[in-house]
Amino acid sequence: MEGVTTKYYCNLFASVNPSDKQIMGVFSAVRAKVTIAMNIYLLRKFSVEEVIIVIKQIDPLKALRPDGLLILFFPKFWDIVWGNVISVILDVLNSDAPLDKLGEAVVILIPKVKNHVRVAEFRPISLYNMAYKIVANRLEVVLERVISPN
């Protein structure tokens, strides 16, 4: 099942390697919506407070980490691990390192139809770790002004 699913989504989201000219043609047709103030807000360093807010928002009994450990681990041993957890998250978020350095996502396939037999009949849901939630919280402030509700 894993191989068939991986092949299906790799083909679905494969790039046709557009040229720089084609890419710039698309960008030139799109009007900029991110203001200078929004950009400054998005580019500022992440803070300890932003990390703590996300940790408090996570349901400890539902959030499963890629290693199979429930997020419940963090609050239970917070006094021991908090410094390391925050330090690692902030080091990655505040550097030029790609976010994939923080680990993998757990992908769950939700059936779209009752009698599912093909991969296309499933909806993939990605469960990312805390770092992605922190980034999403920051983006949320700007997205409603940038993306049309339609």
GROMACS .gro file of C-alpha atoms in nm, residues 11-143:
model
  133
   11ASN     CA    1   0.319   1.138  -1.020
   12LEU     CA    2   0.031   1.368  -0.923
   13PHE     CA    3   0.259   1.642  -0.787
   14ALA     CA    4   0.553   1.593  -1.025
   15SER     CA    5   0.710   1.900  -1.181
   16VAL     CA    6   0.744   1.948  -1.554
   17ASN     CA    7   1.048   2.168  -1.487
   18PRO     CA    8   0.919   2.503  -1.614
   19SER     CA    9   1.180   2.748  -1.738
   20ASP     CA   10   1.269   3.065  -1.549
   21LYS     CA   11   1.090   3.262  -1.822
   22GLN     CA   12   0.769   3.062  -1.769
   23ILE     CA   13   0.787   3.106  -1.393
   24MET     CA   14   0.846   3.482  -1.422
   25GLY     CA   15   0.555   3.503  -1.667
   26VAL     CA   16   0.323   3.361  -1.402
   27PHE     CA   17   0.462   3.590  -1.131
   28SER     CA   18   0.431   3.899  -1.350
   29ALA     CA   19   0.058   3.831  -1.393
   30VAL     CA   20   0.000   3.818  -1.016
   31ARG     CA   21  -0.041   4.144  -0.824
   32ALA     CA   22   0.161   4.165  -0.500
   33LYS     CA   23  -0.058   4.146  -0.190
   34VAL     CA   24   0.201   4.121   0.087
   35THR     CA   25   0.274   4.471   0.216
   36ILE     CA   26   0.608   4.584   0.356
   37ALA     CA   27   0.459   4.574   0.708
   38MET     CA   28   0.334   4.216   0.654
   39ASN     CA   29   0.674   4.112   0.525
   40ILE     CA   30   0.850   4.262   0.829
   41TYR     CA   31   0.605   4.078   1.057
   42LEU     CA   32   0.657   3.746   0.876
   43LEU     CA   33   1.037   3.776   0.871
   44ARG     CA   34   1.090   3.866   1.237
   45LYS     CA   35   1.255   3.610   1.463
   46PHE     CA   36   1.030   3.354   1.631
   47SER     CA   37   0.998   3.392   2.007
   48VAL     CA   38   0.981   3.162   2.309
   49GLU     CA   39   0.623   3.287   2.365
   50GLU     CA   40   0.513   3.166   2.019
   51VAL     CA   41   0.650   2.818   2.094
   52ILE     CA   42   0.478   2.803   2.434
   53ILE     CA   43   0.142   2.915   2.285
   54VAL     CA   44   0.152   2.626   2.037
   55ILE     CA   45   0.254   2.371   2.299
   56LYS     CA   46  -0.046   2.476   2.511
   57GLN     CA   47  -0.283   2.450   2.210
   58ILE     CA   48  -0.196   2.089   2.128
   59ASP     CA   49  -0.431   1.819   2.257
   60PRO     CA   50  -0.182   1.589   2.433
   61LEU     CA   51  -0.394   1.277   2.385
   62LYS     CA   52  -0.457   1.321   2.012
   63ALA     CA   53  -0.131   1.456   1.875
   64LEU     CA   54   0.095   1.173   1.765
   65ARG     CA   55   0.458   1.243   1.683
   66PRO     CA   56   0.627   1.071   1.384
   67ASP     CA   57   0.812   0.843   1.630
   68GLY     CA   58   0.479   0.722   1.772
   69LEU     CA   59   0.516   0.912   2.100
   70LEU     CA   60   0.216   1.115   2.211
   71ILE     CA   61   0.269   1.488   2.260
   72LEU     CA   62   0.156   1.416   2.618
   73PHE     CA   63   0.525   1.345   2.680
   74PHE     CA   64   0.618   1.715   2.666
   75PRO     CA   65   0.385   1.859   2.933
   76LYS     CA   66   0.450   1.561   3.160
   77PHE     CA   67   0.828   1.613   3.154
   78TRP     CA   68   0.824   1.984   3.070
   79ASP     CA   69   1.044   2.087   3.364
   80ILE     CA   70   1.318   1.855   3.232
   81VAL     CA   71   1.296   1.904   2.854
   82TRP     CA   72   1.150   2.254   2.802
   83GLY     CA   73   1.484   2.427   2.745
   84ASN     CA   74   1.597   2.175   2.486
   85VAL     CA   75   1.261   2.163   2.307
   86ILE     CA   76   1.234   2.541   2.275
   87SER     CA   77   1.601   2.576   2.183
   88VAL     CA   78   1.581   2.321   1.899
   89ILE     CA   79   1.257   2.464   1.759
   90LEU     CA   80   1.385   2.823   1.771
   91ASP     CA   81   1.724   2.725   1.624
   92VAL     CA   82   1.554   2.577   1.319
   93LEU     CA   83   1.283   2.841   1.281
   94ASN     CA   84   1.525   3.132   1.320
   95SER     CA   85   1.790   2.998   1.083
   96ASP     CA   86   1.802   2.936   0.710
   97ALA     CA   87   1.775   2.562   0.771
   98PRO     CA   88   1.484   2.392   0.595
   99LEU     CA   89   1.193   2.305   0.824
  100ASP     CA   90   1.221   1.938   0.728
  101LYS     CA   91   1.514   1.922   0.971
  102LEU     CA   92   1.259   1.897   1.252
  103GLY     CA   93   1.133   1.561   1.136
  104GLU     CA   94   0.868   1.400   0.927
  105ALA     CA   95   0.493   1.427   0.915
  106VAL     CA   96   0.256   1.144   0.987
  107VAL     CA   97   0.031   1.098   0.682
  108ILE     CA   98  -0.313   0.949   0.736
  109LEU     CA   99  -0.530   0.842   0.440
  110ILE     CA  100  -0.899   0.925   0.489
  111PRO     CA  101  -1.141   0.741   0.254
  112LYS     CA  102  -1.346   0.971   0.026
  113VAL     CA  103  -1.591   0.693  -0.065
  114LYS     CA  104  -1.733   0.388   0.114
  115ASN     CA  105  -1.587   0.111  -0.101
  116HIS     CA  106  -1.239   0.246  -0.162
  117VAL     CA  107  -1.001   0.043  -0.377
  118ARG     CA  108  -0.784   0.303  -0.554
  119VAL     CA  109  -0.542   0.548  -0.398
  120ALA     CA  110  -0.729   0.837  -0.565
  121GLU     CA  111  -1.026   0.749  -0.342
  122PHE     CA  112  -0.838   0.861  -0.030
  123ARG     CA  113  -0.766   1.211   0.101
  124PRO     CA  114  -0.420   1.245   0.256
  125ILE     CA  115  -0.404   1.437   0.584
  126SER     CA  116  -0.062   1.539   0.712
  127LEU     CA  117  -0.002   1.570   1.084
  128TYR     CA  118   0.302   1.791   1.128
  129ASN     CA  119   0.505   1.853   1.438
  130MET     CA  120   0.505   2.167   1.653
  131ALA     CA  121   0.735   2.375   1.434
  132TYR     CA  122   0.486   2.370   1.148
  133LYS     CA  123   0.206   2.477   1.384
  134ILE     CA  124   0.417   2.771   1.502
  135VAL     CA  125   0.476   2.883   1.143
  136ALA     CA  126   0.104   2.835   1.063
  137ASN     CA  127   0.007   3.057   1.358
  138ARG     CA  128   0.227   3.336   1.226
  139LEU     CA  129   0.094   3.300   0.870
  140GLU     CA  130  -0.268   3.302   0.988
  141VAL     CA  131  -0.249   3.675   1.069
  142VAL     CA  132  -0.152   3.760   0.711
  143LEU     CA  133  -0.329   3.495   0.501
   0.00000   0.00000   0.00000
